[in-house]
Coordinates of C-alpha atoms and ligand atoms in Angstrom, one line a residue:
M1103 CA -0.1 0.1 -0.1
P1104 CA 1.8 2.9 -1.0
E1105 CA 3.1 5.9 1.3
C1106 CA 0.3 8.8 -0.2
F1107 CA -2.6 6.0 1.1
Y1108 CA -4.3 7.8 3.3
S1109 CA -5.1 11.4 1.3
W1110 CA -7.2 9.2 0.0
C1111 CA -8.6 8.8 2.8
G1112 CA -8.9 12.7 3.1
N1113 CA -11.3 13.3 0.4
S1114 CA -12.8 10.3 1.0
M1115 CA -14.9 12.1 3.6
N1116 CA -18.5 13.3 3.3
A1117 CA -18.9 13.3 7.0
P1118 CA -22.0 15.2 8.3
R1119 CA -20.9 18.0 10.0
G1120 CA -22.1 16.9 13.8
Y1121 CA -20.0 14.0 14.2
I1122 CA -16.8 15.9 13.4
S1123 CA -17.5 16.6 17.4
S1124 CA -17.2 12.7 18.1
F1125 CA -13.6 13.1 17.2
L1126 CA -12.5 15.8 19.9
P1127 CA -12.2 13.7 22.8
S1128 CA -9.3 12.0 20.5
F1129 CA -8.1 15.2 19.2
P1130 CA -4.0 14.5 19.9
I1131 CA -5.0 11.2 17.8
V1132 CA -6.6 11.7 15.2
A1133 CA -5.7 15.4 14.3
P1134 CA -4.5 14.8 10.9
L1135 CA -8.0 13.4 9.9
F1136 CA -9.7 16.0 11.6
A1137 CA -8.4 19.0 9.7
I1138 CA -8.6 18.0 6.6
S1139 CA -12.7 17.8 7.5
L1140 CA -12.8 20.7 9.3
A1141 CA -10.5 22.5 6.2
M1142 CA -14.2 20.4 4.5
N1143 CA -16.5 21.7 6.4
Y1144 CA -15.6 25.0 8.7
P1145 CA -12.6 26.6 6.6
L1146 CA -12.4 29.5 8.9
A1147 CA -12.1 27.1 12.0
F1148 CA -9.5 25.2 10.0
T1149 CA -7.7 28.2 9.6
S1150 CA -8.0 29.3 12.9
L1151 CA -6.6 25.6 14.2
A1152 CA -4.1 25.9 11.4
V1153 CA -2.5 28.8 12.0
A1154 CA -2.3 28.0 16.0
V1155 CA -0.1 24.9 15.7
A1156 CA 1.7 26.6 12.6
V1157 CA 2.3 28.7 15.7
C1158 CA 3.1 26.1 18.2
I1159 CA 5.5 24.3 15.5
A1160 CA 7.2 27.6 15.1
V1161 CA 8.0 28.0 19.3
C1162 CA 9.0 24.5 19.6
R1163 CA 11.3 24.5 16.8
H1164 CA 14.9 23.4 16.6
K1165 CA 17.0 24.7 14.0
A1166 CA 17.0 21.6 11.0
S1167 CA 20.3 19.8 11.1
F1168 CA 20.4 20.0 7.2
R1169 CA 19.6 23.9 7.2
A1170 CA 23.0 24.7 5.1
I1171 CA 21.7 22.8 2.4
P1172 CA 20.6 24.2 -0.5
G1173 CA 17.1 24.1 -1.8
P1174 CA 14.2 26.4 -3.8
P1175 CA 12.9 29.1 -2.5
S1176 CA 9.5 29.2 -0.4
P1177 CA 6.7 30.7 -1.7
S1178 CA 4.7 30.3 1.3
W1179 CA 5.1 30.2 5.4
I1180 CA 1.6 27.9 5.9
F1181 CA 2.6 25.2 3.2
G1182 CA 6.5 25.9 2.1
N1183 CA 6.7 23.9 -1.1
M1184 CA 4.6 21.1 0.1
L1185 CA 2.3 21.7 -2.6
Q1186 CA 5.2 22.2 -5.1
L1187 CA 5.7 18.9 -4.3
W1188 CA 2.6 16.7 -3.6
V1189 CA -0.3 19.4 -4.8
S1190 CA 1.1 19.4 -9.0
S1191 CA 0.2 18.7 -12.3
P1192 CA 1.6 16.8 -13.9
Y1193 CA 3.1 15.2 -11.1
G1194 CA 7.0 16.5 -10.6
K1195 CA 6.3 19.9 -12.0
Y1196 CA 8.3 22.0 -9.6
E1197 CA 10.5 18.4 -8.3
F1198 CA 12.6 17.7 -11.7
A1199 CA 13.1 21.0 -12.1
W1200 CA 14.8 20.9 -8.5
L1201 CA 16.7 18.0 -9.6
K1202 CA 18.0 19.9 -12.9
E1203 CA 18.6 23.2 -10.3
Y1204 CA 20.0 21.5 -7.2
G1205 CA 20.9 18.0 -8.1
N1206 CA 20.2 14.4 -6.0
I1207 CA 20.1 16.2 -2.2
Y1208 CA 18.5 19.6 -1.7
R1209 CA 16.2 21.3 1.7
L1210 CA 12.3 22.4 0.9
K1211 CA 10.4 23.9 3.3
G1212 CA 8.3 21.8 4.9
C1213 CA 4.4 23.1 6.1
F1214 CA 4.8 26.2 9.1
G1215 CA 8.5 26.8 8.9
Q1216 CA 9.5 23.2 9.0
D1217 CA 12.9 22.1 6.8
R1218 CA 12.5 18.9 4.7
L1219 CA 15.2 16.9 3.4
M1220 CA 15.1 15.8 -0.3
V1221 CA 17.4 12.9 -1.1
S1222 CA 17.5 10.9 -4.8
D1223 CA 21.3 10.5 -4.0
P1224 CA 21.2 6.2 -4.6
R1225 CA 23.7 5.4 -1.6
A1226 CA 20.8 8.2 0.5
V1227 CA 18.0 6.2 -0.7
Q1228 CA 19.6 2.6 0.2
H1229 CA 20.8 4.0 3.3
I1230 CA 17.2 5.1 3.8
L1231 CA 15.0 2.2 3.0
N1232 CA 17.3 -0.6 4.6
S1233 CA 17.5 1.1 8.0
V1234 CA 13.7 0.4 8.6
N1235 CA 13.9 1.1 12.6
T1236 CA 16.3 4.8 12.1
F1237 CA 13.8 5.8 10.0
R1238 CA 10.7 5.1 10.2
I1239 CA 6.9 5.8 8.3
S1240 CA 4.4 8.4 10.3
P1241 CA 2.1 7.4 12.4
I1242 CA -0.8 8.1 10.7
L1243 CA -0.1 6.1 8.1
E1244 CA 1.0 3.1 10.3
T1245 CA -2.4 3.5 12.1
L1246 CA -4.1 3.5 8.0
L1247 CA -1.8 0.5 7.5
H1248 CA -3.2 -1.2 10.4
T1249 CA -7.4 -0.2 9.8
I1250 CA -7.3 -1.7 5.6
Q1251 CA -5.0 -4.4 6.9
G1252 CA -5.4 -4.9 10.9
P1253 CA -2.3 -6.1 12.5
R1254 CA -2.0 -9.5 11.2
G1255 CA -1.2 -7.2 7.2
I1256 CA 2.0 -8.4 6.6
Q1257 CA 2.7 -4.3 5.6
A1258 CA 0.8 -3.8 9.5
V1259 CA 3.9 -6.1 11.3
R1260 CA 6.9 -4.7 12.3
G1261 CA 10.9 -6.2 12.9
E1262 CA 11.3 -9.7 13.7
E1263 CA 7.9 -10.8 12.8
H1264 CA 8.0 -8.9 9.5
R1265 CA 11.2 -11.1 8.4
R1266 CA 9.2 -14.1 9.1
M1267 CA 5.8 -13.6 7.8
R1268 CA 7.8 -12.3 4.4
T1269 CA 10.2 -15.2 4.4
A1270 CA 7.2 -17.3 4.8
L1271 CA 5.0 -15.8 2.4
N1272 CA 8.1 -15.5 -0.1
V1273 CA 7.9 -19.5 -1.0
A1274 CA 4.9 -18.5 -3.1
F1275 CA 7.0 -15.1 -4.9
T1276 CA 10.3 -17.1 -5.6
A1277 CA 10.7 -17.0 -9.8
S1278 CA 9.3 -20.6 -10.0
A1279 CA 7.0 -20.4 -8.6
V1280 CA 5.7 -17.8 -10.4
R1281 CA 6.4 -19.5 -13.3
Q1282 CA 3.6 -21.5 -12.1
Y1283 CA 0.8 -18.8 -12.8
Q1284 CA 2.0 -18.6 -16.6
E1285 CA -0.8 -19.8 -17.6
I1286 CA -3.7 -18.3 -15.8
F1287 CA -1.9 -15.2 -16.8
E1288 CA -2.2 -16.3 -20.4
K1289 CA -6.2 -16.8 -20.0
V1290 CA -6.3 -13.3 -18.1
A1291 CA -4.6 -12.2 -21.2
R1292 CA -6.7 -13.5 -23.5
T1293 CA -10.0 -12.6 -21.7
I1294 CA -8.0 -8.7 -21.9
S1295 CA -8.1 -9.6 -25.5
S1296 CA -11.7 -10.8 -25.8
R1297 CA -12.9 -7.4 -24.0
L1298 CA -10.5 -5.1 -26.5
E1299 CA -11.6 -7.3 -29.8
A1300 CA -15.6 -6.7 -28.4
A1301 CA -14.7 -2.5 -28.6
S1302 CA -12.2 -2.5 -31.5
E1303 CA -12.6 -0.2 -34.1
D1304 CA -13.2 2.4 -31.3
V1305 CA -12.0 4.4 -28.6
V1306 CA -11.7 2.5 -25.3
D1307 CA -11.1 3.7 -21.8
V1308 CA -8.0 1.2 -21.5
C1309 CA -7.6 1.6 -17.4
H1310 CA -10.5 0.5 -17.5
V1311 CA -10.4 -2.2 -19.1
L1312 CA -6.6 -3.0 -18.0
G1313 CA -8.3 -3.2 -14.6
A1314 CA -10.7 -5.1 -14.4
G1315 CA -7.7 -7.9 -16.4
T1316 CA -5.8 -7.4 -13.7
L1317 CA -7.9 -8.2 -10.9
S1318 CA -9.1 -11.0 -12.7
A1319 CA -5.2 -11.6 -12.4
I1320 CA -4.9 -11.2 -9.0
A1321 CA -8.1 -13.0 -8.1
E1322 CA -7.5 -16.2 -10.1
V1323 CA -4.2 -16.3 -9.2
V1324 CA -3.8 -15.5 -5.4
L1325 CA -7.3 -17.4 -4.6
G1326 CA -8.4 -19.5 -7.9
R1327 CA -11.3 -18.2 -8.3
S1328 CA -12.9 -15.8 -11.2
V1329 CA -14.2 -12.6 -10.6
E1330 CA -17.2 -13.6 -11.3
E1331 CA -17.4 -15.7 -8.0
L1332 CA -16.1 -13.1 -5.7
D1333 CA -18.6 -11.3 -3.2
E1334 CA -20.2 -8.4 -5.1
E1335 CA -20.4 -5.9 -2.3
L1336 CA -16.0 -6.9 -2.6
V1337 CA -15.8 -6.1 -6.0
Q1338 CA -17.4 -2.7 -5.5
V1339 CA -15.2 -1.8 -2.6
L1340 CA -11.9 -2.6 -4.7
S1341 CA -13.3 -0.7 -7.8
I1342 CA -13.9 2.4 -5.5
I1343 CA -10.5 2.2 -4.1
A1344 CA -9.1 1.8 -7.5
V1345 CA -10.5 5.1 -9.0
Q1346 CA -11.6 7.1 -6.4
E1347 CA -10.5 10.9 -7.0
T1348 CA -7.8 11.0 -4.6
R1349 CA -5.8 13.6 -5.5
H1350 CA -4.0 14.9 -2.4
T1351 CA -5.5 18.5 -1.4
P1352 CA -4.0 21.6 0.8
G1353 CA -6.2 20.0 3.3
S1354 CA -4.1 16.0 2.9
V1355 CA -0.6 18.2 2.9
I1356 CA -1.4 19.8 6.5
A1357 CA -2.6 16.6 7.8
N1358 CA 0.5 15.3 6.0
A1359 CA 2.3 17.7 8.6
L1360 CA 0.4 16.6 11.5
G1361 CA 0.6 12.8 11.4
A1362 CA 4.6 13.4 10.7
L1363 CA 3.9 15.2 15.1
L1364 CA 1.9 11.9 16.4
P1365 CA 3.5 9.9 19.4
Q1366 CA 4.1 5.7 18.0
F1367 CA 2.0 4.4 20.9
S1368 CA 0.3 1.2 19.3
L1369 CA -2.8 1.7 21.7
L1370 CA -3.6 4.7 18.7
K1371 CA -3.4 2.8 16.4
H1372 CA -6.6 0.9 17.8
V1373 CA -8.5 4.2 18.4
V1374 CA -8.5 5.7 15.5
S1375 CA -8.9 2.7 13.5
L1376 CA -12.4 2.6 14.8
L1377 CA -13.4 6.4 13.8
P1378 CA -16.8 6.2 11.5
I1379 CA -14.1 7.9 8.7
L1380 CA -12.3 5.0 7.4
G1381 CA -15.5 3.0 7.5
L1382 CA -14.6 1.8 3.5
L1383 CA -10.6 0.3 4.5
R1384 CA -12.2 -1.5 7.3
K1385 CA -14.8 -2.7 4.8
T1386 CA -12.7 -3.5 2.3
R1387 CA -10.8 -5.5 5.1
K1388 CA -13.7 -6.9 6.1
L1389 CA -14.7 -8.7 3.0
A1390 CA -11.8 -9.6 1.5
T1391 CA -10.5 -11.7 5.3
R1392 CA -14.3 -13.5 4.9
L1393 CA -13.2 -14.4 1.5
G1394 CA -9.5 -15.4 1.8
T1395 CA -10.4 -17.2 4.9
Q1396 CA -13.1 -18.9 3.7
V1397 CA -10.9 -20.1 0.3
I1398 CA -8.1 -21.3 2.5
E1399 CA -10.2 -23.4 4.7
E1400 CA -11.4 -25.3 1.5
K1401 CA -8.1 -26.0 0.0
A1402 CA -6.8 -26.7 3.3
A1403 CA -10.2 -29.5 3.4
A1404 CA -9.5 -30.7 -0.3
L1405 CA -5.8 -31.2 1.1
E1406 CA -6.7 -33.0 4.2
N1407 CA -8.8 -35.5 2.0
G1408 CA -6.4 -36.9 -0.6
M1409 CA -7.5 -33.5 -3.0
D1410 CA -6.7 -31.1 -6.0
P1411 CA -6.6 -27.7 -3.7
G1412 CA -5.5 -26.3 -7.1
D1413 CA -2.6 -24.4 -8.2
D1414 CA -3.4 -21.0 -7.5
L1415 CA -0.8 -19.3 -4.8
Y1416 CA -3.3 -20.2 -1.6
A1417 CA -2.9 -23.0 -2.7
Y1418 CA 0.6 -23.4 -3.0
L1419 CA 0.9 -21.8 0.4
L1420 CA -0.3 -24.6 2.2
R1421 CA 1.0 -27.4 0.5
Q1422 CA 4.5 -25.9 1.5
N1423 CA 3.3 -26.2 4.9
T1424 CA 5.4 -22.6 6.0
T1425 CA 5.6 -21.4 9.8
L1426 CA 1.9 -19.2 8.1
T1427 CA -0.9 -20.0 9.8
K1428 CA -3.9 -20.6 8.3
E1429 CA -5.5 -17.7 10.1
D1430 CA -1.7 -15.4 8.6
I1431 CA -2.3 -16.3 5.3
A1432 CA -6.4 -15.1 5.2
K1433 CA -5.0 -11.9 6.5
Q1434 CA -2.7 -11.3 3.5
T1435 CA -5.7 -11.3 1.4
V1436 CA -6.4 -7.2 1.3
I1437 CA -3.1 -6.2 1.0
L1438 CA -2.9 -8.7 -2.3
L1439 CA -6.0 -7.9 -3.6
T1440 CA -5.6 -3.9 -3.0
G1441 CA -1.8 -4.4 -3.8
G1442 CA -1.8 -5.9 -6.8
Q1443 CA -4.5 -4.5 -8.9
D1444 CA -4.1 -1.1 -9.4
S1445 CA 0.0 -1.2 -9.3
T1446 CA 0.0 -3.2 -12.5
A1447 CA -3.1 -1.7 -14.1
N1448 CA -1.9 1.6 -14.1
T1449 CA 1.5 0.5 -15.6
L1450 CA 0.5 -1.4 -18.3
T1451 CA -1.8 1.5 -19.2
L1452 CA 0.3 3.9 -19.0
G1453 CA 2.9 1.7 -21.1
L1454 CA 0.2 1.3 -23.9
L1455 CA -0.4 5.3 -24.1
E1456 CA 3.2 5.8 -24.4
L1457 CA 3.2 3.8 -27.1
A1458 CA -0.2 5.4 -28.3
R1459 CA 2.1 8.5 -28.6
N1460 CA 5.2 6.6 -30.3
P1461 CA 3.7 4.2 -33.2
E1462 CA 7.3 3.3 -34.2
L1463 CA 8.8 2.2 -31.5
Q1464 CA 5.3 0.6 -31.4
E1465 CA 6.0 -1.4 -33.9
K1466 CA 9.4 -2.3 -33.0
I1467 CA 7.9 -4.0 -30.1
R1468 CA 5.1 -5.8 -32.1
E1469 CA 7.6 -7.4 -34.1
E1470 CA 9.6 -8.4 -31.6
I1471 CA 6.4 -10.1 -30.2
Q1472 CA 5.4 -11.4 -33.4
S1473 CA 8.6 -12.9 -34.6
M1474 CA 9.5 -14.4 -31.5
T1475 CA 6.2 -16.4 -30.2
N1476 CA 8.1 -19.5 -28.7
S1477 CA 10.4 -17.8 -26.3
S1478 CA 10.3 -16.7 -22.9
H1479 CA 9.0 -13.5 -22.4
D1480 CA 12.9 -13.1 -20.9
N1481 CA 14.5 -12.9 -24.4
K1482 CA 12.6 -10.3 -25.6
P1483 CA 14.6 -6.9 -25.3
L1484 CA 12.0 -4.8 -26.3
L1485 CA 9.4 -5.8 -24.9
N1486 CA 11.2 -5.8 -21.5
A1487 CA 12.8 -2.7 -21.8
L1488 CA 9.1 -1.4 -22.8
I1489 CA 8.3 -2.6 -18.8
K1490 CA 11.8 -0.8 -17.7
E1491 CA 11.3 2.4 -19.1
T1492 CA 7.5 2.7 -17.7
L1493 CA 8.5 1.5 -14.3
R1494 CA 11.5 4.2 -14.4
M1495 CA 9.3 6.9 -15.4
Y1496 CA 6.5 5.9 -13.7
P1497 CA 6.5 4.8 -10.0
L1498 CA 4.1 3.8 -8.3
E1499 CA 5.0 5.5 -5.1
P1500 CA 7.8 8.4 -6.1
L1501 CA 7.5 10.5 -2.9
V1502 CA 8.8 8.0 0.2
E1503 CA 8.2 10.4 3.6
R1504 CA 10.3 9.0 7.0
I1505 CA 11.0 10.3 10.5
A1506 CA 14.3 10.0 12.0
Q1507 CA 13.7 8.2 15.1
R1508 CA 17.3 9.3 16.5
D1509 CA 20.3 11.3 15.6
T1510 CA 21.5 9.6 12.8
V1511 CA 24.2 10.8 9.6
I1512 CA 23.6 9.4 6.4
S1513 CA 26.0 8.8 3.5
L1514 CA 26.5 10.6 0.0
T1515 CA 27.1 8.9 -3.4
E1516 CA 28.9 12.6 -4.6
S1517 CA 29.8 15.3 -1.8
I1518 CA 27.8 18.3 -1.6
S1519 CA 28.2 22.1 -1.3
T1520 CA 26.3 23.7 1.4
M1521 CA 25.4 27.6 0.9
A1522 CA 28.7 28.6 2.6
G1523 CA 30.6 26.7 -0.6
E1524 CA 31.6 24.0 2.6
R1525 CA 31.8 20.2 1.1
M1526 CA 29.9 17.7 2.5
D1527 CA 29.8 14.3 2.0
H1528 CA 27.5 12.9 4.5
V1529 CA 24.5 14.5 6.0
P1530 CA 23.8 14.7 9.8
V1531 CA 19.6 14.5 10.7
H1532 CA 18.1 14.0 14.4
K1533 CA 15.8 12.2 16.0
G1534 CA 12.6 13.6 14.4
E1535 CA 13.5 15.3 11.4
V1536 CA 11.8 14.0 8.1
V1537 CA 13.5 13.1 5.3
I1538 CA 11.6 12.5 1.4
V1539 CA 12.7 9.8 -0.2
G1540 CA 12.1 11.4 -3.9
I1541 CA 12.1 7.9 -6.0
A1542 CA 10.4 9.5 -8.8
S1543 CA 14.3 12.1 -9.2
Y1544 CA 16.6 9.1 -8.5
Q1545 CA 14.8 7.5 -11.5
R1546 CA 15.4 10.3 -13.5
D1547 CA 18.8 11.0 -12.9
K1548 CA 20.9 11.4 -16.4
S1549 CA 24.4 10.2 -14.1
R1550 CA 22.5 7.1 -13.7
W1551 CA 20.2 6.7 -16.8
G1552 CA 21.9 9.1 -19.8
E1553 CA 20.6 11.6 -21.6
N1554 CA 17.4 12.9 -21.7
P1555 CA 16.3 11.6 -18.4
D1556 CA 12.8 13.0 -19.1
K1557 CA 12.6 11.1 -22.4
F1558 CA 10.2 8.1 -22.5
D1559 CA 13.1 6.5 -24.7
P1560 CA 12.3 2.2 -23.3
L1561 CA 15.9 2.0 -26.4
R1562 CA 17.5 3.5 -23.5
W1563 CA 17.6 -0.1 -21.9
V1564 CA 19.0 -2.0 -25.2
D1565 CA 21.9 0.7 -26.6
G1566 CA 24.0 1.0 -23.3
R1567 CA 22.3 4.4 -22.3
V1568 CA 21.3 2.8 -18.7
V1569 CA 25.0 2.6 -16.7
K1570 CA 24.8 0.0 -13.7
G1571 CA 25.8 1.8 -11.1
E1572 CA 25.2 0.8 -7.4
A1573 CA 22.9 -2.4 -7.1
I1574 CA 19.4 -0.9 -5.6
G1575 CA 16.0 -2.2 -5.5
P1576 CA 15.2 -5.6 -6.8
Y1577 CA 15.0 -5.4 -10.7
A1578 CA 17.0 -3.2 -13.3
N1579 CA 18.0 -1.2 -10.6
L1580 CA 14.8 0.5 -10.5
L1581 CA 13.3 1.2 -7.5
S1582 CA 9.6 1.3 -8.3
F1583 CA 9.1 -1.7 -6.1
F1584 CA 10.5 -0.3 -4.1
G1585 CA 14.2 -1.4 -1.9
G1586 CA 15.4 -3.1 1.7
P1587 CA 13.4 -5.3 4.1
R1588 CA 9.9 -3.6 2.7
T1589 CA 10.4 -4.3 -1.4
C1590 CA 7.3 -5.7 -3.5
L1591 CA 6.9 -9.1 -2.8
G1592 CA 5.1 -9.0 -5.6
W1593 CA 7.7 -8.0 -8.5
R1594 CA 8.3 -10.8 -10.2
F1595 CA 4.5 -12.1 -10.5
A1596 CA 3.9 -8.0 -11.8
V1597 CA 7.1 -8.5 -14.1
L1598 CA 5.6 -11.6 -15.9
E1599 CA 2.1 -10.7 -15.3
M1600 CA 2.7 -7.6 -17.1
Q1601 CA 5.5 -9.4 -20.2
T1602 CA 1.9 -11.5 -21.0
I1603 CA -0.1 -8.8 -20.6
F1604 CA 1.7 -6.8 -23.0
S1605 CA 3.0 -9.1 -25.5
E1606 CA -0.6 -10.2 -25.9
L1607 CA -2.4 -6.7 -26.4
V1608 CA 0.8 -5.2 -28.5
G1609 CA 0.9 -8.9 -30.9
K1610 CA -2.8 -8.7 -31.4
F1611 CA -4.0 -4.3 -31.1
S1612 CA -2.0 -1.7 -32.1
F1613 CA -3.0 1.2 -29.8
A1614 CA -3.2 5.1 -31.0
L1615 CA -3.9 8.6 -29.2
A1616 CA -7.8 9.8 -30.4
E1617 CA -7.5 11.7 -33.2
G1618 CA -8.8 14.7 -33.0
E1619 CA -8.5 15.0 -29.3
P1620 CA -5.7 16.8 -27.7
D1621 CA -2.9 14.5 -26.1
D1622 CA -3.0 16.4 -22.4
L1623 CA -3.2 12.9 -21.0
C1624 CA -0.5 12.8 -18.1
V1625 CA -0.1 11.6 -14.4
Q1626 CA -1.3 12.4 -11.3
L1627 CA -0.6 11.7 -7.6
A1628 CA -3.0 10.4 -5.9
V1629 CA -3.0 6.7 -4.0
S1630 CA -0.6 6.0 -6.4
L1631 CA 1.2 7.7 -9.1
Q1632 CA -2.1 7.7 -11.6
P1633 CA -3.0 8.2 -15.6
S1634 CA -5.2 11.4 -15.8
D1635 CA -6.6 13.8 -17.8
A1636 CA -6.2 17.5 -18.0
K1637 CA -9.6 17.1 -15.6
G1638 CA -8.3 14.2 -13.2
N1639 CA -10.3 12.1 -14.3
K1640 CA -9.0 8.2 -14.2
V1641 CA -9.5 7.8 -18.0
V1642 CA -7.2 6.7 -20.6
P1643 CA -9.0 6.6 -24.0
L1644 CA -7.0 4.9 -26.6
R1645 CA -7.8 4.2 -30.4
V1646 CA -8.2 0.3 -30.5
T1647 CA -7.9 -1.9 -33.8
R1648 CA -7.7 -5.5 -34.3
L1649 CA -4.1 -6.7 -36.6
L1650 CA -4.6 -10.1 -36.5
Ligands
LIG1320 C1 3.8 -3.2 -11.1 C2 3.2 -3.1 -9.9 C3 3.6 -3.3 -9.0 C4 4.1 -2.0 -8.0 C5 4.9 -0.7 -9.0 C6 4.7 -2.5 -6.9 C7 5.0 -1.3 -6.2 C8 5.1 -1.5 -4.6 C9 6.0 -0.7 -3.5 C10 6.2 0.7 -4.0 C11 5.6 -1.5 -2.4 C12 5.8 -0.6 -0.7 C13 5.4 -0.4 -0.2 C14 5.6 0.9 1.3 O1 5.2 -0.1 1.6 O2 5.1 1.5 1.4 C15 4.7 -2.8 -2.5 C16 4.9 -4.1 -1.5 C17 4.3 -4.8 -1.6 N1 3.9 -4.9 -2.7 FE1 3.7 -4.1 -4.4 N2 3.9 -3.8 -6.6 C18 3.0 -4.0 -8.0 C19 2.3 -4.9 -7.8 C20 2.4 -6.2 -6.7 C21 1.6 -7.6 -7.0 C22 1.2 -7.7 -8.4 C23 1.7 -8.0 -5.9 C24 1.2 -9.3 -5.1 C25 0.6 -10.3 -5.6 C26 2.6 -7.3 -4.8 C27 2.6 -7.5 -3.0 C28 2.7 -6.7 -2.7 C29 3.1 -6.9 -1.4 C30 2.8 -8.0 0.1 C31 4.1 -5.9 -0.6 C32 4.4 -5.4 1.2 C33 5.6 -6.0 1.7 C34 6.3 -6.1 3.1 O3 5.7 -4.8 3.2 O4 7.5 -6.8 3.3 N3 2.6 -6.3 -5.5 N4 4.6 -2.8 -3.8

C-alpha cells in the first residue's frame, strides 16, 4: 500500500457535520483526519487551527541539521514547498526542475517553516530504505495500514515478525513459484483481448479494461477464483479504491505535516482505526478477509481429504507447509487484492499510452513479439525495455516520507556544497526530522539513466545508455518496487503478468491516441501515481484496432 494512501481517506470523507465533534476527545490522535474534515466543512475554523498549530511548531522548533543545504525558495510559510511537491499537476512539474537545479540532495520547506531533506542520491536512498528502525513511516500512515490490513497484515507488522512473515510468504513469490502462474496470466490476457476486440476500431478507456483484467489476474492467481465468483460488494469496494478521486489537496498536505508530529503509540492505532470515517477501509478488510478465510478453509479441507486444492498461490502456500497459520494467510488477502491490482493496471495503461504516442516504437515491439512467439518473455529485449522504461518514468510511489527515530548520519554517493561553499559527503539528521525519498527523481538522474531522462525512451535499455552503478531495488536498479526489507513481495509476479499482457495486446492490436482529441493525458499523484486526463479523471481513451 503506497505511502500516499492516506490522502485518499482525506478526500473520501463526506462526514455529516455533527459527527466531527465526536473526534474531539481524541484530538491529538486524529488531528490530521480532523484537519481535512475541518478544512472541508469549516474553512475558518480550519485556518485558525492551522495557525495555532503553526505557532506551536514555530515556538518549539529547533534548527534542522540540514539547514545549510541549498534548496528552492519557499512560496508560502503555511505550506512551504509541499503543495508544489505533492499537489502539482502533472506530477513532478517542480520536483524535476529542482532536481536539475539543486542535484540529488536538497532542502525543502515543509509546512509552518519546518525543513525537509529531499533525497535521491542512490547511496542515501538505500541507507534510508534499509534502516527501517531508524527511519520510520509516520504514525498516521501506520494507523491507516493497520486499519485496512489489521494487525497481522504484512505491511502492518514490524521487525522480527515482519521478517518471519515475509520469508514464509516469499515461497509463493520466488521465480520458480511465479512461473507456475504463467498459464493463468495467459488466460487472463486472452480475456482482456476479447474485451478489447468487442470494442475494436473504437475508442476504449484502456485504464478501465486493464483494471478489470488485473483484478481477474490477482483473484485467479492468488485465490483460484474468477471475478464472477467474488462477493459483489467486495468487487465494488475494490473498484471504488481503484478509481476514487484521491489526489492530494492542501488539506491532506496539512494533515501530512501534523501526522508527522504524532507519537508512536500502538494503542492509538486501535483507537483511530475504529473511527467512522475509516469505514470503507474496514469494510474492504472485512470482506477480503472473509473471502480469504473461506478459500483457505476449502483448500485445507481438500488437502486433508487427498483432493487437489488447485494450482493457485494460496494452494501453493498451504502445500509448502510454511510457518504461517491459515488465519495469517487469510489476513494477507486484502493487501494482495489491493496492492496487486491497481499497481499493475496503472503501469500497463501508461505503457500503452506511451506506445500510442510513438507508433514507430510500437511497431518495433510488435515485430519482436510476433517473431518470437515461442520464446520466453525474458528473451524479448524490447518488450522488457518497455516495462523497465514505464516503471522508471512512472513509479507507483514516487515520494516516500520517513521520520528519523534517532540522531543519525546519511552518507552520500557524491559530496555536495553547502550554501557557505563547504563540501559535505554526509548529512547529519536529527531525531524527529523528516526526510523525503524522491524515487521519481532518482529514476530521472541523468548520470544513471543517460541523456534526456525526462523522455520516455525504452531504447536506452538496449543501446547501453543505462549505467549500472550501485545495485539498488530488486529489478533493473529501479526503485519502483521499492528497496530494503519492505521491497514489493509481488515484483516477479507483476513483471511476468505485464510481460504476458503486453505480449498479447501489443501483438494483436494497435493502439493510437483518439483522433481530434488533444493529448492532455498525464500523471497525477493520488493513492499512487495514476494516469489522468487534464480534468483529473482516471481515464485513458485510446483507439484500439485488431490486427491479427
Ligand atoms: C507494477 C506493479 C507493482 C508495483 C509498482 C508495486 C510496488 C510496490 C511498492 C512501492 C511497495 C512498497 C510499499 C511501501 O512499503 O510503502 C510494494 C509492497 C508490496 N507489494 Fe507491490 N507492487 C506491484 C505489484 C504487486 C503485486 C502484483 C503484488 C502481489 C501479488 C504485490 C504485493 C506487495 C506486497 C505484499 C507488499 C508489501 C511488502 C512488505 O511490506 O513486506 N505488489 N509494492
